[in-house]
Amino acid sequence: MKKITIGEAARQSGVKVPTIRYYEGIGLLSAPNRSEGNQRSYEPSDLNRLAFIRHARELGFEIDAIRTLLQLQDDPHQSCASADAIAKARLIEVEQRIRSLNALKAELEQMVEGCGHGRVDQCRVIEVLADHGKCVHPHH
Amino acid sequence: MKKITIGEAARQSGVKVPTIRYYEGIGLLSAPNRSEGNQRSYEPSDLNRLAFIRHARELGFEIDAIRTLLQLQDDPHQSCASADAIAKARLIEVEQRIRSLNALKAELEQMVEGCGHGRVDQCRVIEVLADHGKCVHPHH
DNA sequence: CTACATCCTCTAGCGACTAGAGGTACAAGA
DNA sequence: TCTTGTACCTCTAGTCGCTAGAGGATGTAG
């Protein structure tokens, strides 16, 4: 039963020290035991939880969604319908975001290509920004 | 020379009233003349500026980048190299974001497909979140 | 003249952290 | 044992780009 300091937990989980404290503050992570000198001392299970959180954050889940997912994980007999719904909602978000970013990409490419690298009054970048009508797809 | 109220400006530009005031506060938009009763009164040129800002925001440019782009627009004899650089940087950001979101999409699809819609202990969503190693592309 | 929409300023809040001040604890070396 | 240096503690405030709300003044239509 070796003690895991917050720094060690940060190193192993890839979550920064202040962020771990922040997660504790908002109740995403339960408060760990403290050493005699009032320092946080984590258990291996806390590391799993942190890894879970980090992974979910990387996948773009919001803190509130992660809160729900963690509760589900804690109670394995529950139906996984909500986990499924959360993941599906996130998937739809991501798909929309990709579509929208692809439209932006097309727009930006047009701008950059059209730029004659001369003076501002011939610059397509500025021109397109000033006049939305000059966009390839005016609906972004 | 009809007076354009902030509400009218908001309607015509698609930028919300408090946001217009916010842009004035941070110096992105110059402070307009005021009516006798201290209400903002905009000129048509302000509407162009607002449209420019809105368009740039839609394309995901940061406020600071827009500040620079607006300065360039005001001085058409300048080289457009910086406008070009800003747009290129934004394009690279967007491309990276699209790549990363595509990876996330693959991950989320795997999760959602693999979910047997049963109980949490068989749920692929929770399982993958808990174990990064189960990801399709572990490098996101 | 009276509603009522719109405007004004100001402060505080959002999400998800991040930075910094000012102080305490702990591990390693002299 | 002492010292040095790192890591830890709490707390507040800042980031970005707005958004919400309080509390009051102004403008317009009937």
XYZ file of C-alpha atoms (C1' of nucleotides) in Angstrom:
340
model
C 0.000 0.000 0.000
C 2.333 2.711 -1.265
C 1.071 6.263 -1.278
C 0.411 7.930 -4.590
C 0.963 11.687 -4.463
C -0.974 14.061 -6.649
C 2.136 14.598 -8.763
C 2.513 10.870 -9.302
C -1.181 10.600 -10.147
C -0.746 13.427 -12.655
C 2.223 11.704 -14.253
C 0.458 8.355 -14.519
C -2.878 9.697 -15.726
C -1.721 12.533 -17.927
C -4.053 14.907 -16.103
C -2.309 17.982 -14.723
C -2.027 18.534 -10.981
C -4.246 21.657 -10.803
C -6.797 19.908 -13.011
C -6.971 16.957 -10.618
C -7.626 19.363 -7.753
C -10.209 21.111 -9.912
C -11.973 17.791 -10.606
C -12.065 17.153 -6.875
C -13.472 20.615 -6.283
C -16.358 20.095 -8.677
C -17.047 16.645 -7.276
C -16.015 14.663 -10.331
C -13.361 12.886 -8.316
C -13.937 12.010 -4.678
C -11.629 13.586 -2.123
C -8.775 11.189 -1.337
C -7.264 10.443 2.056
C -4.644 12.832 3.289
C -1.174 12.213 4.673
C -0.176 13.502 8.103
C 1.026 16.666 6.456
C -2.332 17.160 4.711
C -1.197 15.965 1.324
C -3.500 14.013 -0.971
C -2.843 10.289 -1.152
C -4.471 8.392 -4.022
C -5.394 4.740 -4.482
C -4.876 2.800 -7.717
C -8.648 2.926 -8.292
C -8.405 6.708 -8.360
C -5.910 6.384 -11.186
C -8.414 4.332 -13.175
C -11.035 6.963 -12.603
C -8.670 9.695 -13.701
C -7.768 7.743 -16.824
C -11.443 7.311 -17.576
C -12.061 11.018 -17.181
C -9.085 11.950 -19.278
C -10.084 9.608 -22.044
C -13.642 10.895 -22.034
C -12.394 14.497 -22.133
C -10.157 13.629 -25.074
C -13.231 12.314 -26.831
C -14.877 15.651 -26.155
C -17.451 14.609 -23.584
C -18.559 17.391 -21.281
C -17.970 17.224 -17.561
C -21.652 16.599 -16.880
C -21.760 13.742 -19.358
C -18.679 12.258 -17.728
C -20.348 12.553 -14.352
C -23.209 10.427 -15.659
C -20.868 7.954 -17.331
C -18.925 7.532 -14.095
C -22.121 6.859 -12.172
C -23.045 4.216 -14.721
C -19.650 2.626 -14.397
C -20.123 2.444 -10.644
C -23.361 0.529 -10.990
C -22.789 -2.218 -13.580
C -26.273 -3.674 -13.277
C -27.938 -0.617 -14.698
C -29.067 -0.520 -18.278
C -26.464 1.023 -20.492
C -29.083 2.915 -22.474
C -27.987 6.274 -21.084
C -24.329 5.601 -21.808
C -25.353 4.660 -25.293
C -27.435 7.807 -25.657
C -24.617 10.034 -24.426
C -22.153 8.478 -26.846
C -24.614 8.723 -29.718
C -25.324 12.372 -28.973
C -21.595 13.027 -28.933
C -21.197 11.192 -32.223
C -23.845 13.355 -33.848
C -22.175 16.485 -32.506
C -18.837 15.358 -33.885
C -20.327 14.582 -37.277
C -21.938 18.004 -37.458
C -18.741 19.670 -36.405
C -16.816 17.828 -39.110
C -19.297 18.886 -41.750
C -19.133 22.479 -40.647
C -15.343 22.456 -40.487
C -15.160 20.985 -43.975
C -17.220 23.896 -45.240
C -14.889 26.325 -43.457
C -11.906 24.544 -44.909
C -13.240 24.989 -48.453
C -13.821 28.666 -47.732
C -10.377 29.221 -46.280
C -8.724 27.376 -49.150
C -10.490 29.608 -51.651
C -9.335 32.646 -49.734
C -5.753 31.574 -49.446
C -5.482 30.375 -53.039
C -7.083 33.505 -54.403
C -4.676 35.751 -52.596
C -2.283 37.339 -55.037
C 0.139 38.179 -52.231
C 0.041 41.778 -53.228
C -1.609 44.663 -51.459
C -4.644 44.516 -49.255
C -6.947 46.083 -51.833
C -6.497 43.040 -54.054
C -6.536 40.544 -51.224
C -9.146 37.870 -51.511
C -8.952 37.066 -47.816
C -10.107 40.524 -46.808
C -12.532 40.730 -49.708
C -14.362 37.546 -48.864
C -14.537 38.416 -45.186
C -16.077 41.747 -46.071
C -18.621 40.204 -48.399
C -20.229 37.006 -47.306
C -21.796 36.707 -50.764
C -18.372 35.838 -52.192
C -18.295 32.614 -50.237
C -18.300 29.272 -51.984
C -21.056 28.011 -49.707
C -22.782 31.019 -48.182
C -24.475 28.861 -45.576
C -22.053 28.325 -42.765
C -29.157 60.033 -42.821
C -31.526 57.888 -40.774
C -30.358 56.727 -37.408
C -29.567 53.058 -36.963
C -30.258 51.870 -33.440
C -28.286 49.049 -31.878
C -31.308 46.789 -32.260
C -31.532 47.569 -35.956
C -27.799 46.992 -36.336
C -28.199 43.656 -34.581
C -31.039 42.657 -36.892
C -29.144 43.639 -40.017
C -25.803 42.145 -39.060
C -26.943 39.048 -37.225
C -24.787 40.014 -34.242
C -26.715 40.186 -30.980
C -27.191 43.478 -29.161
C -25.097 42.627 -26.086
C -22.400 41.245 -28.353
C -22.220 44.517 -30.262
C -21.787 46.373 -26.990
C -19.183 43.824 -25.986
C -17.245 44.397 -29.215
C -17.313 48.111 -28.523
C -16.079 47.480 -24.991
C -13.055 45.512 -26.171
C -12.295 48.059 -28.860
C -13.105 45.866 -31.837
C -15.777 48.297 -32.937
C -15.367 52.025 -32.463
C -17.852 53.790 -30.236
C -20.654 55.290 -32.348
C -22.308 58.669 -31.933
C -25.089 58.908 -29.385
C -28.599 60.274 -29.636
C -29.803 63.013 -27.278
C -31.020 60.341 -24.945
C -27.608 58.633 -24.962
C -28.539 55.845 -27.314
C -26.056 54.473 -29.826
C -26.566 55.571 -33.418
C -24.737 53.625 -36.108
C -23.647 54.474 -39.634
C -23.922 52.120 -42.620
C -20.132 51.652 -42.499
C -20.507 50.252 -38.991
C -22.835 47.646 -40.405
C -20.161 46.583 -42.876
C -17.685 46.270 -40.087
C -20.100 44.219 -38.037
C -20.761 41.940 -40.996
C -17.026 41.512 -41.476
C -16.575 40.603 -37.825
C -19.486 38.211 -37.855
C -18.241 36.479 -40.949
C -14.758 36.157 -39.533
C -16.132 34.756 -36.272
C -18.188 32.241 -38.229
C -14.995 31.148 -39.908
C -13.533 30.661 -36.459
C -11.015 33.508 -36.402
C -10.125 34.708 -32.923
C -10.901 38.239 -31.826
C -7.230 39.209 -31.957
C -6.897 37.900 -35.496
C -9.988 39.846 -36.491
C -8.507 42.958 -34.936
C -5.503 42.580 -37.220
C -7.655 41.811 -40.258
C -9.743 44.925 -39.624
C -6.619 47.058 -39.402
C -5.470 45.628 -42.714
C -8.817 46.377 -44.284
C -8.525 49.970 -43.139
C -5.199 50.434 -44.860
C -5.534 48.972 -48.372
C -2.012 49.881 -49.429
C -0.409 47.530 -46.967
C 0.902 44.171 -48.049
C -1.629 41.477 -47.521
C 1.008 39.056 -46.286
C -0.292 39.129 -42.725
C -3.879 38.560 -43.804
C -2.622 35.661 -45.839
C -0.654 34.299 -42.889
C -3.635 34.567 -40.554
C -5.901 32.761 -42.987
C -3.294 30.067 -43.617
C -2.783 29.517 -39.910
C -6.522 29.196 -39.481
C -6.674 26.741 -42.379
C -4.017 24.563 -40.771
C -5.886 24.652 -37.466
C -9.101 23.632 -39.199
C -7.386 20.797 -41.025
C -5.893 19.482 -37.821
C -9.201 19.738 -36.065
C -10.913 17.810 -38.851
C -8.328 15.050 -38.649
C -8.698 14.795 -34.918
C -12.477 14.813 -35.101
C -12.419 12.075 -37.706
C -10.405 9.942 -35.302
C -12.914 10.667 -32.546
C -15.750 9.807 -34.880
C -14.233 6.404 -35.617
C -13.835 5.803 -31.905
C -17.363 6.816 -31.071
C -18.785 4.724 -33.878
C -16.980 1.690 -32.573
C -18.340 2.356 -29.128
C -21.896 2.849 -30.212
C -21.916 -0.102 -32.604
C -20.355 -2.427 -30.073
C -22.944 -1.612 -27.462
C -25.266 -4.547 -26.933
C -27.869 -2.287 -25.319
C -27.854 -4.469 -22.289
C -26.406 -3.760 -18.891
C -23.476 -1.546 -18.096
C -21.091 -4.412 -17.414
C -21.320 -5.439 -21.058
C -21.329 -1.909 -22.398
C -18.626 -1.150 -24.874
C -18.998 2.582 -24.335
C -18.010 2.371 -20.685
C -15.451 -0.324 -21.375
C -13.558 1.651 -23.975
C -13.616 4.785 -21.883
C -12.141 2.861 -18.988
C -9.428 1.318 -21.114
C -7.769 3.523 -23.665
C -5.999 0.436 -25.036
C -9.293 -0.716 -26.517
C -9.390 2.245 -28.851
C -9.178 1.796 -32.595
C -6.490 4.447 -32.858
C -4.967 4.872 -29.423
C -3.344 8.137 -30.421
C -5.855 10.856 -30.050
C -51.067 59.732 -21.107
C -50.153 55.328 -20.706
C -48.241 51.115 -22.053
C -44.580 48.706 -23.608
C -40.580 47.779 -26.307
C -36.074 49.104 -26.512
C -32.280 51.208 -24.807
C -28.624 52.317 -21.025
C -24.801 50.711 -17.462
C -23.155 47.569 -14.433
C -21.960 43.196 -12.382
C -21.748 38.357 -12.417
C -21.875 33.893 -14.645
C -20.722 30.145 -18.144
C -17.171 25.880 -19.124
C -12.992 23.937 -18.222
C -9.450 25.028 -16.869
C -4.750 27.940 -15.900
C -1.710 31.117 -13.396
C 0.082 33.057 -9.490
C 0.646 34.438 -4.536
C 1.963 33.074 -0.203
C 2.885 29.418 2.700
C 3.868 24.176 4.310
C 5.787 19.414 3.804
C 8.992 16.175 2.451
C 13.164 13.713 0.425
C 18.033 13.886 -0.471
C 22.569 15.478 0.227
C 26.354 17.767 3.254
C 21.020 17.868 11.955
C 20.627 21.282 8.703
C 19.820 22.925 4.341
C 18.293 23.013 -0.148
C 15.058 22.318 -3.485
C 11.058 20.362 -5.166
C 6.483 19.280 -4.590
C 2.651 20.141 -2.104
C -1.274 23.161 0.187
C -5.241 26.879 -0.231
C -7.058 30.759 -2.212
C -8.151 34.201 -5.607
C -8.312 35.855 -10.103
C -7.731 35.434 -15.029
C -8.608 33.201 -19.709
C -12.096 33.444 -24.115
C -16.197 35.077 -26.094
C -19.803 35.931 -24.887
C -24.668 35.705 -22.075
C -27.945 36.818 -18.328
C -29.990 39.719 -15.237
C -30.766 43.859 -12.224
C -32.364 48.346 -12.104
C -33.316 52.296 -14.479
C -33.943 55.734 -18.686
C -35.751 56.597 -23.333
C -38.557 56.264 -27.355
C -42.847 55.157 -29.861
C -47.716 53.869 -30.807
C -52.372 54.201 -29.598
